[in-house]
XYZ file of N, CA and C in Angstrom:
648
model
N 40.586 -53.261 6.244
C 40.451 -52.381 7.404
C 39.831 -51.060 6.979
N 38.877 -50.560 7.742
C 38.224 -49.291 7.439
C 39.168 -48.133 7.716
N 39.313 -47.229 6.741
C 40.179 -46.074 6.919
C 39.442 -44.997 7.702
N 40.164 -44.336 8.608
C 39.554 -43.202 9.284
C 39.746 -41.937 8.447
N 39.128 -40.886 8.883
C 39.101 -39.653 8.102
C 40.499 -39.092 7.845
N 41.346 -39.099 8.854
C 42.704 -38.566 8.709
C 43.506 -39.374 7.701
N 43.340 -40.688 7.710
C 44.059 -41.538 6.758
C 43.602 -41.269 5.323
N 42.306 -41.059 5.150
C 41.788 -40.767 3.806
C 42.365 -39.455 3.288
N 42.356 -38.422 4.115
C 42.912 -37.122 3.718
C 44.396 -37.256 3.387
N 45.136 -37.962 4.227
C 46.575 -38.123 4.012
C 46.856 -38.832 2.691
N 46.065 -39.833 2.375
C 46.250 -40.562 1.105
C 46.087 -39.626 -0.084
N 45.067 -38.788 -0.047
C 44.830 -37.875 -1.169
C 45.912 -36.796 -1.253
N 46.395 -36.340 -0.124
C 47.486 -35.361 -0.142
C 48.735 -35.950 -0.787
N 49.021 -37.215 -0.490
C 50.168 -37.872 -1.110
C 50.014 -37.988 -2.627
N 48.777 -38.032 -3.084
C 48.499 -38.131 -4.522
C 48.377 -36.767 -5.204
N 48.692 -35.690 -4.461
C 48.740 -34.370 -5.081
C 47.473 -33.556 -4.973
N 46.584 -33.947 -4.071
C 45.361 -33.175 -3.838
C 45.655 -32.105 -2.784
N 45.117 -30.902 -3.004
C 45.386 -29.760 -2.131
C 44.125 -29.424 -1.340
N 44.238 -29.403 -0.022
C 43.118 -29.094 0.857
C 43.335 -27.733 1.505
N 42.337 -26.855 1.391
C 42.439 -25.560 2.055
C 42.255 -25.701 3.562
N 41.422 -26.675 3.975
C 41.173 -26.897 5.399
C 40.852 -28.375 5.598
N 41.832 -29.124 5.988
C 41.658 -30.567 6.144
C 40.573 -30.907 7.163
N 40.414 -30.059 8.186
C 39.473 -30.359 9.261
C 38.021 -30.294 8.810
N 37.744 -29.602 7.712
C 36.352 -29.459 7.276
C 36.065 -30.192 5.968
N 36.997 -31.018 5.514
C 36.784 -31.815 4.304
C 36.305 -33.206 4.714
N 35.233 -33.655 4.092
C 34.661 -34.968 4.408
C 34.648 -35.813 3.139
N 35.518 -36.817 3.096
C 35.734 -37.621 1.901
C 35.475 -39.083 2.241
N 34.552 -39.712 1.522
C 34.305 -41.137 1.748
C 35.480 -41.976 1.246
N 35.615 -43.163 1.794
C 36.764 -44.021 1.494
C 36.832 -44.424 0.030
N 35.698 -44.553 -0.646
C 35.688 -45.013 -2.035
C 35.864 -43.897 -3.049
N 36.000 -42.673 -2.614
C 36.160 -41.536 -3.530
C 37.575 -41.536 -4.105
N 37.688 -41.260 -5.415
C 38.997 -41.079 -6.055
C 39.131 -39.636 -6.515
N 40.341 -39.084 -6.348
C 40.581 -37.675 -6.688
C 41.899 -37.581 -7.434
N 41.901 -36.896 -8.588
C 43.110 -36.738 -9.393
C 44.048 -35.685 -8.837
N 45.294 -35.753 -9.230
C 46.307 -34.817 -8.752
C 46.017 -33.407 -9.248
N 46.465 -32.431 -8.461
C 46.269 -31.035 -8.823
C 44.909 -30.488 -8.470
N 44.034 -31.313 -7.959
C 42.697 -30.857 -7.571
C 42.784 -30.106 -6.245
N 42.035 -29.009 -6.141
C 41.985 -28.222 -4.915
C 40.599 -28.327 -4.294
N 40.567 -28.475 -2.980
C 39.314 -28.663 -2.254
C 39.214 -27.603 -1.170
N 38.178 -26.788 -1.271
C 37.948 -25.699 -0.326
C 37.310 -26.223 0.961
N 37.127 -25.368 1.954
C 36.500 -25.810 3.206
C 35.062 -26.285 3.026
N 34.686 -27.195 3.910
C 33.317 -27.708 4.022
C 32.828 -28.354 2.729
N 33.668 -29.179 2.142
C 33.308 -29.960 0.951
C 33.000 -31.389 1.379
N 31.939 -31.965 0.806
C 31.546 -33.343 1.089
C 31.579 -34.129 -0.224
N 32.431 -35.142 -0.301
C 32.520 -36.033 -1.455
C 32.090 -37.416 -0.983
N 30.996 -37.908 -1.545
C 30.289 -39.044 -0.957
C 30.155 -40.184 -1.962
N 30.148 -41.416 -1.449
C 29.856 -42.588 -2.263
C 30.982 -42.937 -3.229
N 30.596 -43.281 -4.467
C 31.555 -43.730 -5.481
C 32.033 -42.584 -6.375
N 32.110 -41.420 -5.823
C 32.478 -40.236 -6.605
C 33.902 -40.354 -7.163
N 34.061 -39.899 -8.417
C 35.373 -39.856 -9.078
C 35.644 -38.425 -9.526
N 36.724 -37.850 -9.028
C 37.112 -36.483 -9.362
C 38.369 -36.536 -10.220
N 38.372 -35.814 -11.329
C 39.516 -35.808 -12.238
C 40.672 -34.962 -11.731
N 41.605 -34.693 -12.631
C 42.782 -33.896 -12.303
C 42.484 -32.401 -12.456
N 43.164 -31.609 -11.622
C 43.117 -30.147 -11.723
C 41.689 -29.595 -11.640
N 40.887 -30.233 -10.818
C 39.531 -29.765 -10.557
C 39.571 -28.787 -9.390
N 38.705 -27.784 -9.432
C 38.561 -26.841 -8.324
C 37.183 -27.021 -7.715
N 37.142 -27.404 -6.443
C 35.872 -27.627 -5.756
C 35.732 -26.581 -4.660
N 34.789 -25.664 -4.844
C 34.608 -24.563 -3.914
C 33.903 -24.972 -2.639
N 33.939 -24.072 -1.657
C 33.410 -24.402 -0.329
C 31.893 -24.641 -0.373
N 31.449 -25.416 0.608
C 30.028 -25.758 0.744
C 29.491 -26.511 -0.471
N 30.305 -27.356 -1.065
C 29.888 -28.174 -2.211
C 29.701 -29.618 -1.766
N 28.637 -30.240 -2.304
C 28.354 -31.646 -2.031
C 28.292 -32.405 -3.349
N 29.081 -33.471 -3.462
C 29.087 -34.307 -4.662
C 28.900 -35.750 -4.223
N 27.898 -36.410 -4.804
C 27.568 -37.768 -4.389
C 27.441 -38.682 -5.603
N 28.189 -39.782 -5.592
C 28.099 -40.813 -6.638
C 28.159 -40.214 -8.046
N 29.114 -39.334 -8.260
C 29.202 -38.624 -9.538
C 30.619 -38.676 -10.091
N 30.719 -38.429 -11.401
C 32.005 -38.400 -12.094
C 32.260 -36.974 -12.563
N 33.394 -36.421 -12.154
C 33.746 -35.040 -12.491
C 35.009 -35.069 -13.343
N 34.936 -34.504 -14.550
C 36.054 -34.546 -15.488
C 37.176 -33.593 -15.132
N 38.280 -33.703 -15.867
C 39.461 -32.877 -15.620
C 39.135 -31.390 -15.826
N 39.729 -30.561 -14.969
C 39.649 -29.125 -15.154
C 38.303 -28.498 -14.856
N 37.389 -29.238 -14.255
C 36.077 -28.683 -13.906
C 36.230 -27.724 -12.729
N 35.435 -26.642 -12.755
C 35.416 -25.677 -11.657
C 34.019 -25.644 -11.064
N 33.928 -25.911 -9.770
C 32.648 -26.008 -9.081
C 32.643 -25.043 -7.906
N 31.570 -24.253 -7.788
C 31.437 -23.315 -6.672
C 30.089 -23.505 -5.986
N 30.101 -23.815 -4.721
C 28.912 -23.838 -3.865
C 27.713 -24.518 -4.525
N 27.855 -25.786 -4.848
C 26.829 -26.488 -5.610
C 26.620 -27.898 -5.082
N 25.533 -28.530 -5.563
C 25.205 -29.901 -5.216
C 25.093 -30.710 -6.500
N 25.809 -31.830 -6.567
C 25.798 -32.707 -7.740
C 25.535 -34.122 -7.262
N 24.462 -34.747 -7.781
C 24.047 -36.064 -7.320
C 23.930 -37.035 -8.496
N 24.603 -38.164 -8.408
C 24.414 -39.273 -9.349
C 24.452 -38.810 -10.808
N 25.472 -38.057 -11.162
C 25.557 -37.467 -12.492
C 26.998 -37.426 -12.971
N 27.172 -36.960 -14.204
C 28.503 -36.886 -14.813
C 28.712 -35.493 -15.396
N 29.866 -34.895 -15.072
C 30.205 -33.554 -15.539
C 31.469 -33.647 -16.387
N 31.400 -33.174 -17.643
C 32.518 -33.290 -18.568
C 33.633 -32.295 -18.299
N 34.776 -32.560 -18.890
C 35.988 -31.762 -18.677
C 35.762 -30.304 -19.053
N 36.385 -29.410 -18.264
C 36.375 -27.992 -18.588
C 35.087 -27.266 -18.289
N 34.118 -27.944 -17.707
C 32.833 -27.318 -17.413
C 32.926 -26.498 -16.132
N 32.133 -25.425 -16.049
C 32.027 -24.637 -14.830
C 30.636 -24.825 -14.244
N 30.583 -24.993 -12.936
C 29.334 -25.260 -12.231
C 29.225 -24.294 -11.064
N 28.108 -23.554 -10.995
C 27.834 -22.700 -9.865
C 28.211 -21.258 -10.085
N 27.999 -20.448 -9.018
C 27.568 -20.881 -7.690
C 26.077 -21.229 -7.631
N 25.729 -22.047 -6.667
C 24.334 -22.382 -6.357
C 23.641 -23.116 -7.499
N 24.330 -24.108 -8.053
C 23.753 -24.986 -9.073
C 23.342 -26.301 -8.421
N 22.217 -26.847 -8.877
C 21.710 -28.120 -8.350
C 21.602 -29.093 -9.514
N 22.509 -30.071 -9.539
C 22.482 -31.124 -10.557
C 21.867 -32.356 -9.904
N 20.642 -32.648 -10.283
C 19.912 -33.774 -9.707
C 20.256 -35.062 -10.453
N 19.816 -36.215 -9.954
C 20.289 -37.481 -10.525
C 20.012 -37.673 -12.008
N 20.896 -38.495 -12.588
C 20.784 -38.956 -13.975
C 20.971 -37.840 -14.987
N 21.972 -36.998 -14.744
C 22.352 -35.974 -15.715
C 23.725 -36.301 -16.287
N 23.864 -36.053 -17.573
C 25.165 -36.170 -18.227
C 25.458 -34.838 -18.907
N 26.446 -34.143 -18.373
C 26.801 -32.806 -18.843
C 28.098 -32.911 -19.627
N 28.129 -32.314 -20.810
C 29.281 -32.415 -21.696
C 30.455 -31.561 -21.258
N 31.387 -31.376 -22.190
C 32.600 -30.608 -21.919
C 32.373 -29.121 -22.192
N 33.072 -28.286 -21.414
C 33.062 -26.831 -21.597
C 31.647 -26.253 -21.564
N 30.827 -26.820 -20.697
C 29.472 -26.324 -20.465
C 29.518 -25.315 -19.322
N 28.568 -24.382 -19.322
C 28.420 -23.465 -18.197
C 27.077 -23.712 -17.535
N 27.111 -24.110 -16.268
C 25.918 -24.210 -15.430
C 26.058 -23.139 -14.363
N 25.314 -22.053 -14.502
C 25.543 -20.890 -13.651
C 24.705 -20.850 -12.401
N 24.510 -19.631 -11.894
C 23.851 -19.461 -10.612
C 22.353 -19.748 -10.689
N 21.886 -20.476 -9.688
C 20.476 -20.837 -9.558
C 19.963 -21.567 -10.799
N 20.766 -22.490 -11.281
C 20.387 -23.401 -12.370
C 20.139 -24.771 -11.764
N 19.050 -25.411 -12.189
C 18.734 -26.769 -11.746
C 18.492 -27.638 -12.971
N 19.149 -28.795 -13.009
C 18.911 -29.741 -14.088
C 18.622 -31.106 -13.485
N 17.794 -31.884 -14.199
C 17.378 -33.192 -13.680
C 17.124 -34.139 -14.847
N 17.706 -35.337 -14.775
C 17.444 -36.382 -15.760
C 17.601 -35.854 -17.182
N 18.719 -35.163 -17.422
C 18.918 -34.488 -18.705
C 20.324 -34.699 -19.231
N 20.449 -34.594 -20.556
C 21.742 -34.624 -21.240
C 22.013 -33.234 -21.792
N 23.198 -32.703 -21.496
C 23.574 -31.360 -21.933
C 24.820 -31.478 -22.796
N 24.736 -31.012 -24.052
C 25.836 -31.164 -25.003
C 26.982 -30.198 -24.771
N 28.102 -30.473 -25.432
C 29.321 -29.676 -25.277
C 29.077 -28.209 -25.625
N 29.669 -27.323 -24.822
C 29.657 -25.907 -25.138
C 28.347 -25.190 -24.883
N 27.380 -25.867 -24.316
C 26.086 -25.230 -24.040
C 26.180 -24.398 -22.765
N 25.401 -23.296 -22.730
C 25.454 -22.377 -21.592
C 24.067 -22.176 -20.983
N 23.981 -22.521 -19.701
C 22.803 -22.204 -18.892
C 23.311 -21.294 -17.776
N 23.273 -20.016 -18.018
C 24.029 -19.101 -17.166
C 23.345 -18.765 -15.849
N 21.998 -18.677 -15.836
C 21.357 -18.283 -14.588
C 19.845 -18.494 -14.628
N 19.309 -18.826 -13.447
C 17.865 -18.860 -13.208
C 17.123 -19.703 -14.238
N 17.536 -20.952 -14.380
C 16.981 -21.829 -15.421
C 16.729 -23.214 -14.849
N 15.607 -23.825 -15.274
C 15.318 -25.210 -14.904
C 15.196 -26.058 -16.171
N 15.959 -27.140 -16.230
C 15.901 -28.089 -17.340
C 15.703 -29.477 -16.753
N 14.521 -30.054 -16.994
C 14.228 -31.391 -16.503
C 13.750 -32.291 -17.619
N 14.237 -33.519 -17.643
C 13.817 -34.513 -18.635
C 14.015 -33.989 -20.053
N 15.244 -33.578 -20.354
C 15.523 -32.968 -21.659
C 16.806 -33.525 -22.264
N 16.836 -33.513 -23.598
C 18.030 -33.854 -24.368
C 18.461 -32.597 -25.111
N 19.536 -32.007 -24.623
C 19.978 -30.689 -25.074
C 21.265 -30.851 -25.867
N 21.314 -30.264 -27.045
C 22.457 -30.413 -27.934
C 23.632 -29.530 -27.560
N 24.490 -29.288 -28.555
C 25.725 -28.540 -28.340
C 25.552 -27.063 -28.689
N 26.339 -26.224 -27.991
C 26.465 -24.787 -28.282
C 25.124 -24.056 -28.223
N 24.286 -24.468 -27.320
C 22.985 -23.823 -27.127
C 23.111 -22.777 -26.031
N 22.463 -21.640 -26.225
C 22.423 -20.609 -25.196
C 21.020 -20.530 -24.599
N 20.943 -20.671 -23.272
C 19.683 -20.514 -22.558
C 19.640 -19.131 -21.929
N 18.642 -18.347 -22.275
C 18.468 -17.058 -21.633
C 17.985 -17.209 -20.200
N 18.157 -16.146 -19.430
C 17.760 -16.131 -18.030
C 16.267 -16.427 -17.889
N 15.913 -17.253 -16.907
C 14.512 -17.513 -16.623
C 13.856 -18.561 -17.492
N 14.636 -19.339 -18.225
C 14.065 -20.407 -19.047
C 13.593 -21.564 -18.166
N 12.426 -22.110 -18.522
C 11.891 -23.257 -17.802
C 11.468 -24.329 -18.796
N 11.958 -25.538 -18.596
C 11.428 -26.695 -19.327
C 10.261 -27.235 -18.503
N 9.071 -27.110 -19.054
C 7.849 -27.484 -18.336
C 7.584 -28.953 -18.635
N 8.077 -29.817 -17.778
C 8.111 -31.248 -18.078
C 6.971 -32.051 -17.459
N 6.144 -31.422 -16.641
C 5.164 -32.171 -15.841
C 3.786 -31.553 -15.983
N 2.794 -32.381 -16.387
C 1.429 -31.874 -16.561
C 0.519 -32.186 -15.379
N 1.091 -32.654 -14.299
C 0.322 -33.020 -13.127
C 0.112 -34.516 -12.980
N 0.286 -35.256 -14.095
C 0.146 -36.709 -14.063
C 1.378 -37.414 -14.610
N 1.904 -36.912 -15.736
C 3.038 -37.549 -16.389
C 4.128 -36.521 -16.680
N 5.352 -37.049 -16.834
C 6.478 -36.211 -17.225
C 6.869 -36.535 -18.658
N 7.243 -35.509 -19.408
C 7.549 -35.643 -20.834
C 8.924 -35.039 -21.115
N 9.534 -35.476 -22.226
C 10.872 -35.012 -22.573
C 10.816 -33.880 -23.589
N 11.829 -33.037 -23.509
C 12.040 -31.950 -24.452
C 13.352 -32.205 -25.187
N 13.377 -31.897 -26.484
C 14.592 -32.016 -27.294
C 14.951 -30.633 -27.832
N 16.203 -30.241 -27.617
C 16.707 -28.977 -28.171
C 17.961 -29.312 -28.963
N 17.930 -29.042 -30.263
C 19.020 -29.459 -31.139
C 20.141 -28.415 -31.182
N 21.274 -28.808 -31.770
C 22.497 -28.008 -31.745
C 22.269 -26.567 -32.219
N 22.974 -25.637 -31.555
C 23.077 -24.237 -31.966
C 21.761 -23.479 -31.879
N 20.800 -24.008 -31.146
C 19.575 -23.243 -30.904
C 19.855 -22.122 -29.905
N 18.943 -21.152 -29.892
C 19.044 -20.023 -28.968
C 17.701 -19.871 -28.279
N 17.709 -20.020 -26.952
C 16.475 -19.966 -26.180
C 16.415 -18.614 -25.476
N 15.447 -17.772 -25.884
C 15.353 -16.423 -25.337
C 14.961 -16.408 -23.872
N 15.248 -15.300 -23.207
C 14.936 -15.162 -21.781
C 13.444 -15.391 -21.516
N 13.172 -16.006 -20.370
C 11.799 -16.251 -19.917
C 10.988 -17.068 -20.918
N 11.635 -18.008 -21.576
C 10.931 -18.961 -22.435
C 10.454 -20.143 -21.605
N 9.201 -20.549 -21.833
C 8.673 -21.797 -21.288
C 8.584 -22.812 -22.416
N 9.234 -23.939 -22.259
C 9.175 -25.014 -23.247
C 8.283 -26.111 -22.681
N 7.065 -26.227 -23.198
C 6.070 -27.128 -22.645
C 6.201 -28.489 -23.325
N 6.757 -29.451 -22.588
C 7.015 -30.785 -23.143
C 5.701 -31.549 -23.357
N 5.719 -32.475 -24.339
C 6.833 -32.817 -25.234
C 6.933 -31.815 -26.385
N 8.133 -31.314 -26.613
C 8.346 -30.340 -27.675
C 9.796 -30.445 -28.149
N 10.010 -30.129 -29.434
C 11.357 -30.140 -30.022
C 11.669 -28.767 -30.591
N 12.848 -28.253 -30.270
C 13.360 -27.023 -30.881
C 14.484 -27.439 -31.820
N 14.323 -27.138 -33.100
C 15.251 -27.623 -34.118
C 16.584 -26.905 -34.137
N 17.488 -27.426 -34.942
C 18.839 -26.890 -35.067
C 18.803 -25.450 -35.561
N 19.607 -24.597 -34.910
C 19.727 -23.179 -35.279
C 18.437 -22.396 -35.093
N 17.460 -22.947 -34.401
C 16.205 -22.234 -34.175
C 16.345 -21.270 -33.001
N 15.480 -20.246 -33.008
C 15.437 -19.248 -31.944
C 14.039 -19.223 -31.335
N 13.972 -18.971 -30.021
C 12.695 -18.628 -29.408
C 12.799 -17.202 -28.885
N 11.759 -16.414 -29.126
C 11.764 -15.027 -28.686
C 11.576 -14.953 -27.176
N 12.173 -13.943 -26.571
C 12.045 -13.764 -25.130
C 10.580 -13.670 -24.731
N 10.243 -14.314 -23.610
C 8.890 -14.255 -23.097
C 7.912 -15.187 -23.766
N 8.386 -16.124 -24.571
C 7.498 -17.023 -25.303
C 7.185 -18.283 -24.499
N 5.956 -18.776 -24.671
C 5.578 -20.092 -24.162
C 5.400 -21.005 -25.363
N 6.324 -21.941 -25.526
C 6.395 -22.782 -26.720
C 5.677 -24.100 -26.441
N 4.589 -24.350 -27.185
C 3.817 -25.579 -27.012
C 3.866 -26.480 -28.243
N 4.374 -25.960 -29.369
C 4.496 -26.738 -30.602
C 5.955 -26.781 -31.031
N 6.312 -27.802 -31.813
C 7.683 -27.930 -32.291
C 8.117 -26.699 -33.069
N 9.405 -26.355 -32.910
C 9.991 -25.217 -33.626
C 10.947 -25.782 -34.667
N 10.653 -25.623 -35.967
C 11.527 -26.196 -37.001
C 12.912 -25.551 -36.997
N 13.865 -26.236 -37.585
C 15.226 -25.714 -37.706
C 15.232 -24.387 -38.443
N 16.155 -23.515 -38.055
C 16.401 -22.242 -38.748
C 15.197 -21.315 -38.739
N 14.380 -21.373 -37.697
C 13.231 -20.482 -37.606
C 13.264 -19.721 -36.288
N 12.416 -18.686 -36.206
C 12.209 -17.936 -34.974
C 10.773 -18.154 -34.523
N 10.590 -18.620 -33.288
C 9.253 -18.833 -32.736
C 8.935 -17.710 -31.754
N 7.787 -17.049 -31.990
C 7.307 -15.996 -31.100
C 5.945 -16.425 -30.585
N 5.795 -16.551 -29.289
C 4.543 -17.021 -28.710
C 4.222 -16.162 -27.497
N 3.741 -14.938 -27.788
C 3.400 -13.992 -26.723
C 2.401 -12.976 -27.272
N 1.621 -12.387 -26.385
C 0.646 -11.385 -26.815
C 1.354 -10.085 -27.190
N 0.743 -9.361 -28.130
C 1.290 -8.061 -28.497
C 1.076 -7.062 -27.360
N 2.015 -6.151 -27.200
C 1.902 -5.132 -26.169
C 0.790 -4.150 -26.507
N -0.008 -3.829 -25.492
C -1.063 -2.827 -25.624
C -0.802 -1.722 -24.609
N -0.759 -0.484 -25.072
C -0.558 0.672 -24.194
C -1.854 1.470 -24.159
N -2.399 1.622 -22.983
C -3.646 2.376 -22.821
C -3.319 3.760 -22.293
N -3.683 4.778 -23.072
C -3.380 6.152 -22.692
C -4.398 6.677 -21.689
N -4.006 7.761 -21.009
C -4.881 8.417 -20.024
C -5.360 7.447 -18.940
N -4.468 6.534 -18.565
C -4.794 5.518 -17.557
C -4.468 6.058 -16.174
N -5.418 5.919 -15.242
C -5.183 6.347 -13.870
C -5.486 5.197 -12.931
N -4.662 5.104 -11.880
C -4.924 4.102 -10.849
C -6.149 4.531 -10.036
N -7.128 3.634 -9.963
C -8.336 3.964 -9.213
C -8.083 3.797 -7.710
């Protein structure tokens, strides 16, 4: 027998799920939710989604056909056909597109978009970053404005970033490219060649200051 919306909500409440506003929660019948999880208003959990224990799902969040680990905190975000590891924070305004596997204790911050990518444990993408078609290691820091340039107009290519790398603000990583373990990219760099482990890559023009300059 098909369950109606009220029956689905009641079942989850009996299992220890906390709803801030039952009238605005939309949960598909096949969704599973662990005890201690809190669901804010206007949340949509769709398809075969699995939510772990003690998860916090903020308002205006949509999760479809995804697996969310224990203790994850999500704010105002969209997650599609992906997996989020335990202890990770997502949002606000994060877009996880299909075929992503995000590790444990990762930070996906505001206006971050990832697609078809693997993100290792402890990595931080705090804000204004796009990562597509990439294999990202553990404990990597992405500076604000980083873009993985995965598409040349005809084909898409993968980027590899190894453990403990540091990606400076406004870095463009033009795939296919590899950034080695413990490597750094300088802020404002456009990286088109592999960066060996334990090195610093600088790919930007030197600053020129012209004196006695007047706006015409």
